[in-house]
Structure formats: C-alpha cells, structure tokens
Coordinates of C-alpha atoms (C1' of nucleotides) in Angstrom, one line a residue:
Chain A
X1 CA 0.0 0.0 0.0
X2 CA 1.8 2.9 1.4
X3 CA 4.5 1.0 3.5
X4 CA 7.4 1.6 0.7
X5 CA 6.6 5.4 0.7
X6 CA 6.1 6.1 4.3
X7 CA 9.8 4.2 5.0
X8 CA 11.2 6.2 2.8
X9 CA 9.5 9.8 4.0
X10 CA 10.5 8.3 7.6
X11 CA 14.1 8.6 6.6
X12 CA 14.0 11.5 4.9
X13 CA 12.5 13.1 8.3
X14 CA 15.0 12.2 10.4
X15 CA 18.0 13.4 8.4
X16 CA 16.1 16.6 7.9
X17 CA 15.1 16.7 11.9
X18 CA 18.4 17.8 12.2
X19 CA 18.4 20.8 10.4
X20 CA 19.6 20.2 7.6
X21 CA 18.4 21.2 3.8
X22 CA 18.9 17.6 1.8
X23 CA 19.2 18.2 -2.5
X24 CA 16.5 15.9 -4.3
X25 CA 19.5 14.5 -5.9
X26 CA 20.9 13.3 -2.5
X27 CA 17.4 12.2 -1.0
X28 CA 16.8 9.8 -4.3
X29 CA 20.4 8.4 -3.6
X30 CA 20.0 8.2 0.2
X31 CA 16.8 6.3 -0.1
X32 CA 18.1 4.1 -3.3
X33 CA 15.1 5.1 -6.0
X34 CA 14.8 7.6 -8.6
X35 CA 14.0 11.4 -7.9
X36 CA 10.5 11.0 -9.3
X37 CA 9.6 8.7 -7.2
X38 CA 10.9 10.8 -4.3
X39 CA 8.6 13.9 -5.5
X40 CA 5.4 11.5 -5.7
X41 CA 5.9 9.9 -2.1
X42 CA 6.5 14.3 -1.5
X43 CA 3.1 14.6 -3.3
X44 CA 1.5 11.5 -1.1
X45 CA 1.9 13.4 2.4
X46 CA 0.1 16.3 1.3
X47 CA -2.6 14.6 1.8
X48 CA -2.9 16.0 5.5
X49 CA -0.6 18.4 6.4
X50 CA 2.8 19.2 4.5
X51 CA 5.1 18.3 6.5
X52 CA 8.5 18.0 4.0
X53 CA 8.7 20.7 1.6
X54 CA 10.6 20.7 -1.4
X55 CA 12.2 23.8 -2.1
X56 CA 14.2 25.0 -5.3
X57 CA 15.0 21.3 -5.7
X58 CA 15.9 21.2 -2.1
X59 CA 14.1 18.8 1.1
X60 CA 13.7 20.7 3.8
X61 CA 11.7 20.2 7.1
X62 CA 10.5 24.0 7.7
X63 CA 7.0 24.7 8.5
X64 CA 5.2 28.2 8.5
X65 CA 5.6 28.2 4.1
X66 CA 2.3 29.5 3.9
X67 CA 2.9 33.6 2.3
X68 CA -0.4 34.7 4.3
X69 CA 2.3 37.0 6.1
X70 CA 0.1 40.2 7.4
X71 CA 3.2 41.7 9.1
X72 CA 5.4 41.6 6.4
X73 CA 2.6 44.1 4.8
X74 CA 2.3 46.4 8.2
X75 CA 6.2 46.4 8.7
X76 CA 6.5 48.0 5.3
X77 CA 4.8 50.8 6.2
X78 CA 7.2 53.8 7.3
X79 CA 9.8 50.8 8.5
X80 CA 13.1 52.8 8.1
X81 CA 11.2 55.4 10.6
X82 CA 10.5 52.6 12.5
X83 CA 13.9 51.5 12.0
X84 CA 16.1 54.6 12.5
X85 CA 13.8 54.5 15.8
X86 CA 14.9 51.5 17.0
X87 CA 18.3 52.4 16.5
X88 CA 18.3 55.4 18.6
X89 CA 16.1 53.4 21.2
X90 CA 18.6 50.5 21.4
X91 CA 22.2 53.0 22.0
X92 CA 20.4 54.0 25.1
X93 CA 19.9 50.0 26.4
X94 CA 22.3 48.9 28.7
X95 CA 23.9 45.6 29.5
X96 CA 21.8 43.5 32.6
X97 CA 18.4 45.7 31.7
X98 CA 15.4 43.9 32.0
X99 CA 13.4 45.4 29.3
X100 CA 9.5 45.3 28.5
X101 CA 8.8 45.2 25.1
X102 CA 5.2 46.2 24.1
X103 CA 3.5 44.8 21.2
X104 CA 2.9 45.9 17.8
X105 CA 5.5 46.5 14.8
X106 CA 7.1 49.7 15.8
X107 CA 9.6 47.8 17.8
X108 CA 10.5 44.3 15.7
X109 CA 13.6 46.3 14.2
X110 CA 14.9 47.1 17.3
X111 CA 15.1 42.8 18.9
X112 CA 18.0 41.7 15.9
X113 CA 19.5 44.6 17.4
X114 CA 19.6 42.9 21.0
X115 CA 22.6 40.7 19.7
X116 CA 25.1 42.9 20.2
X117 CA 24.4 42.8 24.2
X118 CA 26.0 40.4 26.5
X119 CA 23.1 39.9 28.6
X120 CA 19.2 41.3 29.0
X121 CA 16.5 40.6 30.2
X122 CA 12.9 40.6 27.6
X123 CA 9.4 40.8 29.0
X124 CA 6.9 40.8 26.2
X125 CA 2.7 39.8 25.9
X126 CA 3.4 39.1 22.0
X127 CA 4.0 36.2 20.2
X128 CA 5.7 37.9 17.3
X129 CA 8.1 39.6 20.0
X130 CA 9.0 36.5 21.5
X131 CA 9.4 34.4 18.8
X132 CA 12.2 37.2 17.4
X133 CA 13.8 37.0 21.0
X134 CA 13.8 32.9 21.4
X135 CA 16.5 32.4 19.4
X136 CA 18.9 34.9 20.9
X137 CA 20.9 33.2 23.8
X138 CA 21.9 35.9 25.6
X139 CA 18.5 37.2 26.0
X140 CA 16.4 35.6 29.3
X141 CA 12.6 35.9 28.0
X142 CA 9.7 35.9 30.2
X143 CA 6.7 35.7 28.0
X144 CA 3.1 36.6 29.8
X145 CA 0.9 34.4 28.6
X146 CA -3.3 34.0 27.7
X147 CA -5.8 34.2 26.0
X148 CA -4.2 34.9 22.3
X149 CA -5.8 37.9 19.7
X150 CA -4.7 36.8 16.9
X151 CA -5.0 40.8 15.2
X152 CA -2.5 42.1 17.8
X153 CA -0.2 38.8 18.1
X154 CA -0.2 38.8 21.4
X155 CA -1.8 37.7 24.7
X156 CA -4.7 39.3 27.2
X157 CA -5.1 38.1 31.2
X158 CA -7.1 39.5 33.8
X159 CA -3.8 38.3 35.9
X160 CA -1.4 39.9 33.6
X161 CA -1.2 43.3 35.7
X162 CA 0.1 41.5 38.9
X163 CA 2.2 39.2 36.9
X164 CA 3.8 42.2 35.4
X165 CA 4.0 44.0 38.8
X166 CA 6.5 41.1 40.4
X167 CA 8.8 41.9 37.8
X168 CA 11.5 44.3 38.0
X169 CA 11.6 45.7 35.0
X170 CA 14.0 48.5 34.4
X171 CA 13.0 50.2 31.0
X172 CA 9.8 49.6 29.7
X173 CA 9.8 50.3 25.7
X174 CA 6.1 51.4 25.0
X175 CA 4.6 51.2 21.9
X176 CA 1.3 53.7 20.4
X177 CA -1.2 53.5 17.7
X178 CA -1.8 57.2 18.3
X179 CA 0.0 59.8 20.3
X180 CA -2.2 63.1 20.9
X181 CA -0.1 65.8 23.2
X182 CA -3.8 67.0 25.0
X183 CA -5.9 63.9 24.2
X184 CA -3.3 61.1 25.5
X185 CA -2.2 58.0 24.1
X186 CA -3.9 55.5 22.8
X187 CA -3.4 52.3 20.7
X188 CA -6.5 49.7 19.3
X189 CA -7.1 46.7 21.2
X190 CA -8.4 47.3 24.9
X191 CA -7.0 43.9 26.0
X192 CA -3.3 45.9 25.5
X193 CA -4.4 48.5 28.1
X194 CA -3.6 46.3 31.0
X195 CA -0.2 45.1 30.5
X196 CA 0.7 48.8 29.3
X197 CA -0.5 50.2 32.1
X198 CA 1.0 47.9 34.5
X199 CA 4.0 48.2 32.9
X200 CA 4.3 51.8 32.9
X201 CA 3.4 51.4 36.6
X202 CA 6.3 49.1 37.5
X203 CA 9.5 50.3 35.4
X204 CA 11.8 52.5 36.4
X205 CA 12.2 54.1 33.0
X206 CA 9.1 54.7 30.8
X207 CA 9.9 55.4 26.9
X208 CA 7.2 55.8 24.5
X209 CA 8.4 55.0 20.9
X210 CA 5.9 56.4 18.4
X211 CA 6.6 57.4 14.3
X212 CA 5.4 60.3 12.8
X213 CA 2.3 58.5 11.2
X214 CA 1.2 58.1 15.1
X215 CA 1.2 62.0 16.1
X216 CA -1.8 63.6 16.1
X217 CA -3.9 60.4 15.8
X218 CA -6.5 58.8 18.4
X219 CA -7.5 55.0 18.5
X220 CA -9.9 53.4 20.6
X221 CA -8.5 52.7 24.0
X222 CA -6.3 55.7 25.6
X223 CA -4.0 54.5 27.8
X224 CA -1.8 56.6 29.3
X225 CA -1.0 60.5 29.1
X226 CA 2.3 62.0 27.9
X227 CA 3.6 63.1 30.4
X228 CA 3.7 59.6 32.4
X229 CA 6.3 58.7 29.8
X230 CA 10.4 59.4 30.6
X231 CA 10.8 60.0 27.1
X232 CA 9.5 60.3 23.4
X233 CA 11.1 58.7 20.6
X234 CA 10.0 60.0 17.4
X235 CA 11.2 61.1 14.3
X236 CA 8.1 63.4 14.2
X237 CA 9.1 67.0 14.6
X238 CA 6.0 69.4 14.7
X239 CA 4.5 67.5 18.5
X240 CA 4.7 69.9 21.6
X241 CA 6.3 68.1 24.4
X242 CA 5.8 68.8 27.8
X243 CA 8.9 67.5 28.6
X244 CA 11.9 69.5 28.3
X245 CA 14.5 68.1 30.2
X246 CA 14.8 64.6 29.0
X247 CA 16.3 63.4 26.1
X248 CA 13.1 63.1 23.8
X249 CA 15.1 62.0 20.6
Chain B
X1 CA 28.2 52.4 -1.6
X2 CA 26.1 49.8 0.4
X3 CA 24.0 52.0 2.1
X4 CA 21.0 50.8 -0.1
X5 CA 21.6 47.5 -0.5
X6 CA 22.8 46.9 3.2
X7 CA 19.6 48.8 4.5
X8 CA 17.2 46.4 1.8
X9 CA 18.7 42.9 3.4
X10 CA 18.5 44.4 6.8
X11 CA 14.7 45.0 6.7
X12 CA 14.4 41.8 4.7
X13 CA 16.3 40.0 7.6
X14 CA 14.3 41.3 10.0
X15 CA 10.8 40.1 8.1
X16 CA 13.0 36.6 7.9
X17 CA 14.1 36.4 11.4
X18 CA 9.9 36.2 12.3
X19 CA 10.4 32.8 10.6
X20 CA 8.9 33.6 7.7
X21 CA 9.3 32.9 3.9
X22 CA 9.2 35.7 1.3
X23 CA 8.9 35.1 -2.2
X24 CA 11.3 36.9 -4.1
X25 CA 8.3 38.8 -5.9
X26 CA 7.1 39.8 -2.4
X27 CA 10.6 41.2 -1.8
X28 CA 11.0 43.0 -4.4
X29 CA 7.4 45.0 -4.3
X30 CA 8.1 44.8 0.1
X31 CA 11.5 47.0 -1.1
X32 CA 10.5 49.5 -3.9
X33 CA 12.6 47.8 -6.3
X34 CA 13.0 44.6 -9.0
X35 CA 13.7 41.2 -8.2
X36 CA 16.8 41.8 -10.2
X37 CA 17.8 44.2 -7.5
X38 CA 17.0 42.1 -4.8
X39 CA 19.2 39.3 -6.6
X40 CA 22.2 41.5 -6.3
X41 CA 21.3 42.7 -2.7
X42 CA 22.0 38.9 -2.1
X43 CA 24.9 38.1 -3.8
X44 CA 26.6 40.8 -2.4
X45 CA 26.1 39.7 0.9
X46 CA 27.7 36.5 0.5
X47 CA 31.0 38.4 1.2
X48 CA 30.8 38.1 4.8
X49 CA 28.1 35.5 6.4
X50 CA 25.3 33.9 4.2
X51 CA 22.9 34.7 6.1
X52 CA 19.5 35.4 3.2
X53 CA 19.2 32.4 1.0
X54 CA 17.3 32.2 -2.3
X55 CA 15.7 28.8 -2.8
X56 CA 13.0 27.9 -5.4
X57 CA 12.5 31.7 -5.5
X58 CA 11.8 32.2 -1.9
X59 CA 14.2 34.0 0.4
X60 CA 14.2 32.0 3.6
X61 CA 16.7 32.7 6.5
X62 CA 17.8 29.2 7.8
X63 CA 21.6 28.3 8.2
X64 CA 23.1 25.4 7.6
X65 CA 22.8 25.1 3.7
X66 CA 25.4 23.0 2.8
X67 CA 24.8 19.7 1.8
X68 CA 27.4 18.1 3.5
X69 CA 25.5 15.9 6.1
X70 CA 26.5 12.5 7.3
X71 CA 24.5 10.1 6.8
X72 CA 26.1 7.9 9.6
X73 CA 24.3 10.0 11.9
X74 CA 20.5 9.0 11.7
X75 CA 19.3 9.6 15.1
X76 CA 15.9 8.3 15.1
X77 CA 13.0 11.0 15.2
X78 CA 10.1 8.3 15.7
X79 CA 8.2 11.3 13.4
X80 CA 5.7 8.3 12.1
X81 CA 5.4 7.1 15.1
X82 CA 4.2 9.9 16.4
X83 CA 2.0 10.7 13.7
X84 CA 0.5 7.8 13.8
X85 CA -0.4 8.2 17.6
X86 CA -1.5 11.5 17.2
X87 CA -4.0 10.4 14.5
X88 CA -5.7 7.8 17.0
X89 CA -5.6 10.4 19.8
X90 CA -7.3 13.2 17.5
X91 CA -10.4 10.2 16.7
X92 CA -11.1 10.9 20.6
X93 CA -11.6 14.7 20.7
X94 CA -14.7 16.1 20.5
X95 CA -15.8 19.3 19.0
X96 CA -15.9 22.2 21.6
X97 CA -13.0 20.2 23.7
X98 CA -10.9 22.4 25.7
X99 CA -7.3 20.6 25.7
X100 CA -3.9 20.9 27.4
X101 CA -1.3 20.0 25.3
X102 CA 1.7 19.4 26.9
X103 CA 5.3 20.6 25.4
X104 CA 7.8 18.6 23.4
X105 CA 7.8 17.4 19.8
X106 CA 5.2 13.7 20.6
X107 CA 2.0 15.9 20.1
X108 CA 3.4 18.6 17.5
X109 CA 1.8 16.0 14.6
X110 CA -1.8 16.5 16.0
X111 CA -1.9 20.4 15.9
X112 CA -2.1 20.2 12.1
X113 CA -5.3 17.8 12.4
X114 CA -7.1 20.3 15.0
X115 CA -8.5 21.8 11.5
X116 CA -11.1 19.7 11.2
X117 CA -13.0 21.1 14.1
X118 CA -15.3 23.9 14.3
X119 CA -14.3 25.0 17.5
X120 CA -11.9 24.2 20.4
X121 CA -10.1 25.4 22.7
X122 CA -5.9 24.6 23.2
X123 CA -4.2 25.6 26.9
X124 CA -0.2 25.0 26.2
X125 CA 2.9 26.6 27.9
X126 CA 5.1 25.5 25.2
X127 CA 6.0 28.0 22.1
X128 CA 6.3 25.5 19.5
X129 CA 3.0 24.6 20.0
X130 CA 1.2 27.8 20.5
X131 CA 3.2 28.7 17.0
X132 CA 1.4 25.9 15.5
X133 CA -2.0 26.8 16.8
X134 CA -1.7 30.5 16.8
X135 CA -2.5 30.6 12.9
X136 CA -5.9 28.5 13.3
X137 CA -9.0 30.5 13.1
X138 CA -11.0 27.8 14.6
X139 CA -8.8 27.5 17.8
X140 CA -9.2 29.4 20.8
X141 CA -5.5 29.5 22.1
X142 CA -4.4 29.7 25.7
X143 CA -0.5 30.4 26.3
X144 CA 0.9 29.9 30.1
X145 CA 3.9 31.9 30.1
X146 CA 7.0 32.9 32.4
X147 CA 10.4 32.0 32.1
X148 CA 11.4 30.5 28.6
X149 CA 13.4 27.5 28.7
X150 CA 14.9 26.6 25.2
X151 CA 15.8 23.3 25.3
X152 CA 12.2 22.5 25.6
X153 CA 10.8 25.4 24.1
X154 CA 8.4 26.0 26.7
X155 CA 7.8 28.4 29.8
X156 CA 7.8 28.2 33.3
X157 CA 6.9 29.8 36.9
X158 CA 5.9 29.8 40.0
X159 CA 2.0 30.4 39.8
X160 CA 1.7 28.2 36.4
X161 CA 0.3 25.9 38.6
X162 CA -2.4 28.0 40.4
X163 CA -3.2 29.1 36.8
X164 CA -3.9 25.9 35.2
X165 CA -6.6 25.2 38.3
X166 CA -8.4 28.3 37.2
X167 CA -9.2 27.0 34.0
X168 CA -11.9 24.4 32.7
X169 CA -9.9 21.5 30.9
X170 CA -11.8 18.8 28.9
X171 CA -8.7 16.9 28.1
X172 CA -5.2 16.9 29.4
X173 CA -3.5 15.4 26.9
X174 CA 0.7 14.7 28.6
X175 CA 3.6 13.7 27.0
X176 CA 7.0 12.1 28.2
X177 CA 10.3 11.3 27.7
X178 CA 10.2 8.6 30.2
X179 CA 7.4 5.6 31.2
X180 CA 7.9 2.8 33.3
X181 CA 5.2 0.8 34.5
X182 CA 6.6 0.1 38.3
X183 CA 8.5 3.9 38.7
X184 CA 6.5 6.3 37.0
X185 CA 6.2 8.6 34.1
X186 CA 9.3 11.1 33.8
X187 CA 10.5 13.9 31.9
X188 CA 13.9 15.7 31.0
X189 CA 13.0 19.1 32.9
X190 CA 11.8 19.7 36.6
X191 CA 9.9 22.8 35.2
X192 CA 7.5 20.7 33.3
X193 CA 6.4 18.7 36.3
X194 CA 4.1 22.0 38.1
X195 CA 2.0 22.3 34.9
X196 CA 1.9 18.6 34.0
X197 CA 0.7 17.9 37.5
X198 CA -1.8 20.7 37.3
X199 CA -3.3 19.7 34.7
X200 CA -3.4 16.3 35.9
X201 CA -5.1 17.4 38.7
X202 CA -7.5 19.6 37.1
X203 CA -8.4 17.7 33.1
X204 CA -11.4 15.8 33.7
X205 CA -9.6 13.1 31.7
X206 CA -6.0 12.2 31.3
X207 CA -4.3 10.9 28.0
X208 CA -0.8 9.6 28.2
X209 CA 0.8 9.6 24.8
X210 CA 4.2 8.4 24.2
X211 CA 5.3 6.1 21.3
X212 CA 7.0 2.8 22.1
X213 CA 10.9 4.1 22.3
X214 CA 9.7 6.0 25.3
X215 CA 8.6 3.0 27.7
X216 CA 10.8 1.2 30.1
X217 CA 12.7 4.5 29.8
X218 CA 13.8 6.6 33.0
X219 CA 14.5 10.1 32.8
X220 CA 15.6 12.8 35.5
X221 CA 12.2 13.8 36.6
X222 CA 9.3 11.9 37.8
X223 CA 5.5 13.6 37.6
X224 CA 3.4 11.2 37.7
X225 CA 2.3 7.6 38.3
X226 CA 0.7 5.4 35.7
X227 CA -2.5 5.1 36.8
X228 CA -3.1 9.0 37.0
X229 CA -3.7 8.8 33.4
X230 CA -7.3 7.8 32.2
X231 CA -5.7 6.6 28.5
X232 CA -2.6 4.8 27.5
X233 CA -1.9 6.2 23.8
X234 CA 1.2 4.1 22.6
X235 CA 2.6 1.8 19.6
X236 CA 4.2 -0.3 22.4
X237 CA 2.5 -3.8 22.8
X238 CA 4.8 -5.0 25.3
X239 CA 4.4 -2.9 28.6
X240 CA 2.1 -4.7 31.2
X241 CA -0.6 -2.0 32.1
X242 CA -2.5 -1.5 35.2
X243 CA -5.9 -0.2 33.3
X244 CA -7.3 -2.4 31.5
X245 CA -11.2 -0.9 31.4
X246 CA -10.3 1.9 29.6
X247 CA -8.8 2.2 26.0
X248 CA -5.4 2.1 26.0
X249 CA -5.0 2.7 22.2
Chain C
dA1 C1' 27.0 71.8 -16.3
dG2 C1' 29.8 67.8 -17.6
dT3 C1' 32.3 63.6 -16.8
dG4 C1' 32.9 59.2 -14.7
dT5 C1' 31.1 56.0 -11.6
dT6 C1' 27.7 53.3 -9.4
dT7 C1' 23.2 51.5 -9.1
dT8 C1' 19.2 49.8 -11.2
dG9 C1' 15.7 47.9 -14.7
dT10 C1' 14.7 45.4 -18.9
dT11 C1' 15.4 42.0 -22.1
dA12 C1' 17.1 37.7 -23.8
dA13 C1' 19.4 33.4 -23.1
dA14 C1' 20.7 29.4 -20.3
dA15 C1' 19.9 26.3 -16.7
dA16 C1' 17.2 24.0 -13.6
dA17 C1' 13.1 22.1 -11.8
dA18 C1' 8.3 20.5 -12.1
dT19 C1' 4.9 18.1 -14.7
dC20 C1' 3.3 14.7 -17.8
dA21 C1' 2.8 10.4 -20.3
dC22 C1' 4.1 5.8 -21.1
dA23 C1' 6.9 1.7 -20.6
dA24 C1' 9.0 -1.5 -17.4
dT25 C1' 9.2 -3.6 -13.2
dA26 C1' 7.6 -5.6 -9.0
dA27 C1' 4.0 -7.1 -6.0
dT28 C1' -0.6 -9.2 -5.2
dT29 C1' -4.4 -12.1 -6.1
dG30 C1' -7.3 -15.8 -7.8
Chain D
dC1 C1' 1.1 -19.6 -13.0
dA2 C1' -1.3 -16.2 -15.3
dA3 C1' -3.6 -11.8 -14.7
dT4 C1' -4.4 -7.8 -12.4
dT5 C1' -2.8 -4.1 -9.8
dA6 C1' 0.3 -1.0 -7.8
dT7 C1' 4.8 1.1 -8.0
dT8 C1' 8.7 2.8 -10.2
dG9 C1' 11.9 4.6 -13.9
dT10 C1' 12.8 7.1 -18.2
dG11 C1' 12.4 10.5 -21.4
dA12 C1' 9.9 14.5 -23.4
dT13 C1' 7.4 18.7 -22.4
dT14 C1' 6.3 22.8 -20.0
dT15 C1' 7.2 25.9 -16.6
dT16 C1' 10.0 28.4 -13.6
dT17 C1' 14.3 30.1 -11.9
dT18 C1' 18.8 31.7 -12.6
dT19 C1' 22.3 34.0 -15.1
dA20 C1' 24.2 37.2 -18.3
dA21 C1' 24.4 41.5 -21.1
dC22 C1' 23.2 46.0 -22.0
dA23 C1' 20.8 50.4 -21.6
dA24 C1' 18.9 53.9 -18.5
dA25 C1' 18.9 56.4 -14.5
dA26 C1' 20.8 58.2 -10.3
dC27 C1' 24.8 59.8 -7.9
dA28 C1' 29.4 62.0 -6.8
dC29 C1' 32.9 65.1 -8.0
dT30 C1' 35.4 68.6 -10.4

DNA sequence: AGTGTTTTGTTAAAAAAATCACAATAATTG
DNA sequence: CAATTATTGTGATTTTTTTAACAAAACACT
C-alpha cells in the first residue's frame, strides 16, 4: 500500500530533523530510488498536512511556508522610521536591563539589534516579539501568557497586571497607535491597556516609541498621558512636548 | 556604496528572522525595487556570512545550507510514530473540547489535524505549540507563560500551577520522555512537572501519549504515576498495564 | 553643467526544476 | 502460474528560476 513510501518519507524526516536542507538528488540516492519517485511519495503526504517541503530542488523540514504574512505588509509601512527608531532606542539600552517590550511593529527592528548585548532581560505579551527573542541566547525571555488575539499577536489576562508588577523591570519600551499631546495615548485593542499600564506602573524608566504617522492620531483605547512617559522617541518634529529636560530624541 | 543594498537585506532580515518565507516577488514589491535588485542585494552579501538564502524563488533565513550531512548520523525521530499516535488520539476529541497540550515534539503531529474542528479550545505553555496553533482561526489559544526554557521550548513559573486550576480542561492530553510501569512517568525538565501535575489534577480526563521508544525509559524527573492517566496512547504492545477498562489505544 | 562611476531595470538566453505520459518492473491475487 | 494491480523509472514537455548582457537612471565630483 503505502509502507514503501512512508519508509522512505520516515528517513528522509530524520535526516532533515536535524536541520539540515537535503538536495532531491541526494534524497533519491539516500533512499536508493529515482527522484520522481521521491517527488510523488512528497506529493502523497500532502494529503494532511505538509510536512517536507521541497524547495528549489531542495528537502527541507520547515513549516510556517504559507505567504499569508500580514506583518510583512504592516512592517512596510514607514519601517526605516521605525527603523532609525529603534536604533536610537537600542544606543540607550544597557547591559543587565530587564526590558519590556510592548507589542505591535514599531519595535521588531529594534530585537536583531539585542545581539550585540551580552546579557538582558525581555518581558513581552506578544507572540511575534517573543518568537524574534527565542533564538537569541543571551536574551532571558519571560513571555506573559493568555488568551491569544490573533489581530495584535499577542496575549490578554485579567492576571497579567500583577504578573507584570512582580517583575523588576527596568525600562519599559512602550509602543502607540496614536499619540495626541492633549488627548493622550492611545493604541486599538483594549485587551493591551492592562499590560501597558502595568507596565508603565512598574519600570523605572518609561519610553514611548511612536513614528510620525502616530502624532496627532486617536485609536480606541487611551492608555496613558504623555507626560507619564520618561521619554519620546519620534522622528516626528511638529508634537509639543511637555517634557523638556529629557532626552526626547 | 552599500547603504542601499545593506539597508534592503536588513529590513528583509528582519521580516525573515519572524520565521517567515518571502517570495522573491514579495521582496521586491516589500522593497520598492525589481527582483533583479533584490538578486544582487543577495549576492553581495555573500562576502561576509550567508545569512538570506534564495531557494526555489523564496528567500528563507535558515543556516546550515550546505549539503554536507552525514548520513552515519541518523538519530531516530520516531516522526511516524508519532504521527500515527496523534491520528488515534485526535479520533477521541470532540468538538468544543478544551485541551492541554503538553510541550515537546510527541504531540506537535496533531496540531495540524485540530482543522477539522469547528471549534476548540488549546491551553499549552510551550511556544512550538502555540506557534502551531496560533494561525488556526478555529482554535481558541491559551499560552501559560513565564520564564522561557529553550531546550524544551516551553515556559515556566511559580504560579503556572495556580493558573492551570483556574481553567476548565476537557482533556489533558501529557507527553514524556520517560514511562515505566513500576517507577513512574518522567521527563527531562523539573519545570514541566508543576504544569503537568496541574493539569493532571484539574483535566477531567488524562491521556498519556508516548510512542513505544519511550517505555521502560527513566529520565531525570518523575510527575506522575501510571495510573493518574485515564488513557494509555502508545505503539508499544509489550508494557504490562494497570488499566485495563479503559482504552489504551 | 559635464564627466565618470555606481546603481538599477529590462530584455534575452541558459539552466534547472516541475509536470506529464508511457513503458517497465515488482507485488498481489485468484 | 497467469492476470491484475500498484509502484517505479525514463524521457519528453512545459514551466520556472537563474544567469548574463546591455541600456537607462541616479549619484558623486570637479
């Protein structure tokens, strides 16, 4: 029936388990048959879910192939702002901080940027977040965890404001939809007014990082004022600050 | 000089670094420019660290290219194994089922088959998982977070526990690295033993799946004992159960 | 502005991969 | 053992991807 194919796709899985990207060529030699036969028993598993993908001619083991990427589309909006923000955010980190990383896109440039410390500290509610930060060993990541909204990537609790208040965090990187200098600050989902909140209770520094497309807008849930924040960083030029004295740039 | 084409693979890597796959048609539009551009953005890059491949047309960020592999090396992965357990464990959810799925790669191969429902309802506090589940529309996802532990890409803390025992689980459905019918059931990490014993304590039924290379196996730490568990799901027909009402396949 | 350099886009050609159709082989069954 | 069925290999066809070459545009510098 399906023994001979399923051997062979049982091989090919475990060479490709460990990471590595196996050439048709090399598969059909490996498992003694032709590379035909090699696509079909490919073709066979897709049955239920693909598992082994063939790529450019190449096995490999990879999930997530699916180019339904939303955030791809939203990062491309203003991202070197975003960008150039992140690097001015990031000179001011300093080894041993325990950071708080708020949702959104505004501040995936700055986590590849976390490599070049020895050692931090991330505390994040989003998936996207932490799934940038898992891979980076020098980074300790405390993820606060449940129930998951999918349009914000990231996670709501009505135990998420204690949780965050047993944390020491030192900086906490805040993150707007809109930035208003009378109104307030505000951003779209009302499940991310707890954890911000909580989070601009706790830390020691508060930094709101907010492009120019955010100044002067209003969403939904307001969440704080401006002048709770320690500083602004923006590459907007025309906002009023009421703060002075700090760095705001 | 490279200030283009360095700041083009930068925002490209940080897209890739969210684990995603970009066709290079997506790149091109995502940067302004043609694919021919894009093309050279890469091959320039190769100078220093590959680090943006181009395979099949699709820029993908994974290492480890080369196809030098051993083929000596074929630790065994069990995948089918598992897949095959996972199919006979998904037969015995029901729609509207809320399940704990414990961490580690023995249930991964059911997340793909939770499609078929209209509705549940998935309480994890591993990563891999709730990346596997986050992208269904039908699944209601719960994430336990804290401290991130990478070797078993999962989380862990001190109130896990009392966190599990506020939530209604149908199913607990616990894997292991280690069964043995006198000893007990074990794992690899003593982080993993709070929230598998919560939601021991708190599933209205247990499942135990772990495919036959597991049993007779001892591992560092114990969580439970065999007859906890309501269900026996295994491809082992050798170990002597205690439970004999209930089905054990 | 004018020259030389670099960067980029378009087109065409080459190479590679995916698909298809059919023959050959192996396995299964009565 | 013959006949049927399923599985596999080979070669041709179509599609896609990669490479190469050249022209246009942008940029730097005098």
């Amino acid at each position: 029936m399906k023994g001979r194919s399923a051997a062979r796709l049982e091989k090919l899985y475990d060479i490709l388990s460990q990471g590595r990207v196996v050439p048709l060529r090399e598969a059909a030699t490996l498992c003694d048959v032709s590379e035909m036969t090699i696509r079909r028993d490919l073709a066979r598993q897709e049955g239920e879910q693909q598992e082994i993908h063939l790529l450019g001619g190449r096995l490999l083991l990879n999930g997530s192939m699916d180019p339904a990427y939303d955030v791809a589309e939203q990062q491309a909006s203003r991202y070197p702002a975003k960008k150039a923000l992140c690097q001015r955010v990031v000179e001011q980190i300093e080894d041993g901080d325990t950071l708080f990383i708020d949702c959104g896109s505004t501040l995936i440039p700055l986590l590849g940027l976390l490599q070049r410390f020895s050692e931090l500290t991330v505390v994040t509610y989003a998936l996207n977040v932490a799934n940038a930060v898992a891979p980076l060993s020098n980074v300790r990541l405390v993820l606060l965890g449940g129930l998951y909204y999918p349009a914000s990537q990231s996670f709501g609790s009505d135990t998420i404001e204690a949780r965050i208040e047993r944390l020491g965090i030192n900086k906490a990187l805040i993150s707007a939809a809109g930035v208003d200098a009378k109104r307030g600050v505000s951003c779209f989902h009302f499940h991310e007014v707890a954890p911000k909140r909580a989070a601009i209770a706790t830390a020691m520094q508060r930094w709101l990082v907010a492009d120019a497309s955010k100044i002067g807008v209003v969403r939904p849930a307001y969440f704080a004022m401006l002048d709770e924040f320690d500083a602004l960083f923006t590459d907007a030029s025309d906002i009023a600050l009421s703060k002075p004295d700090q760095p705001s740039c």
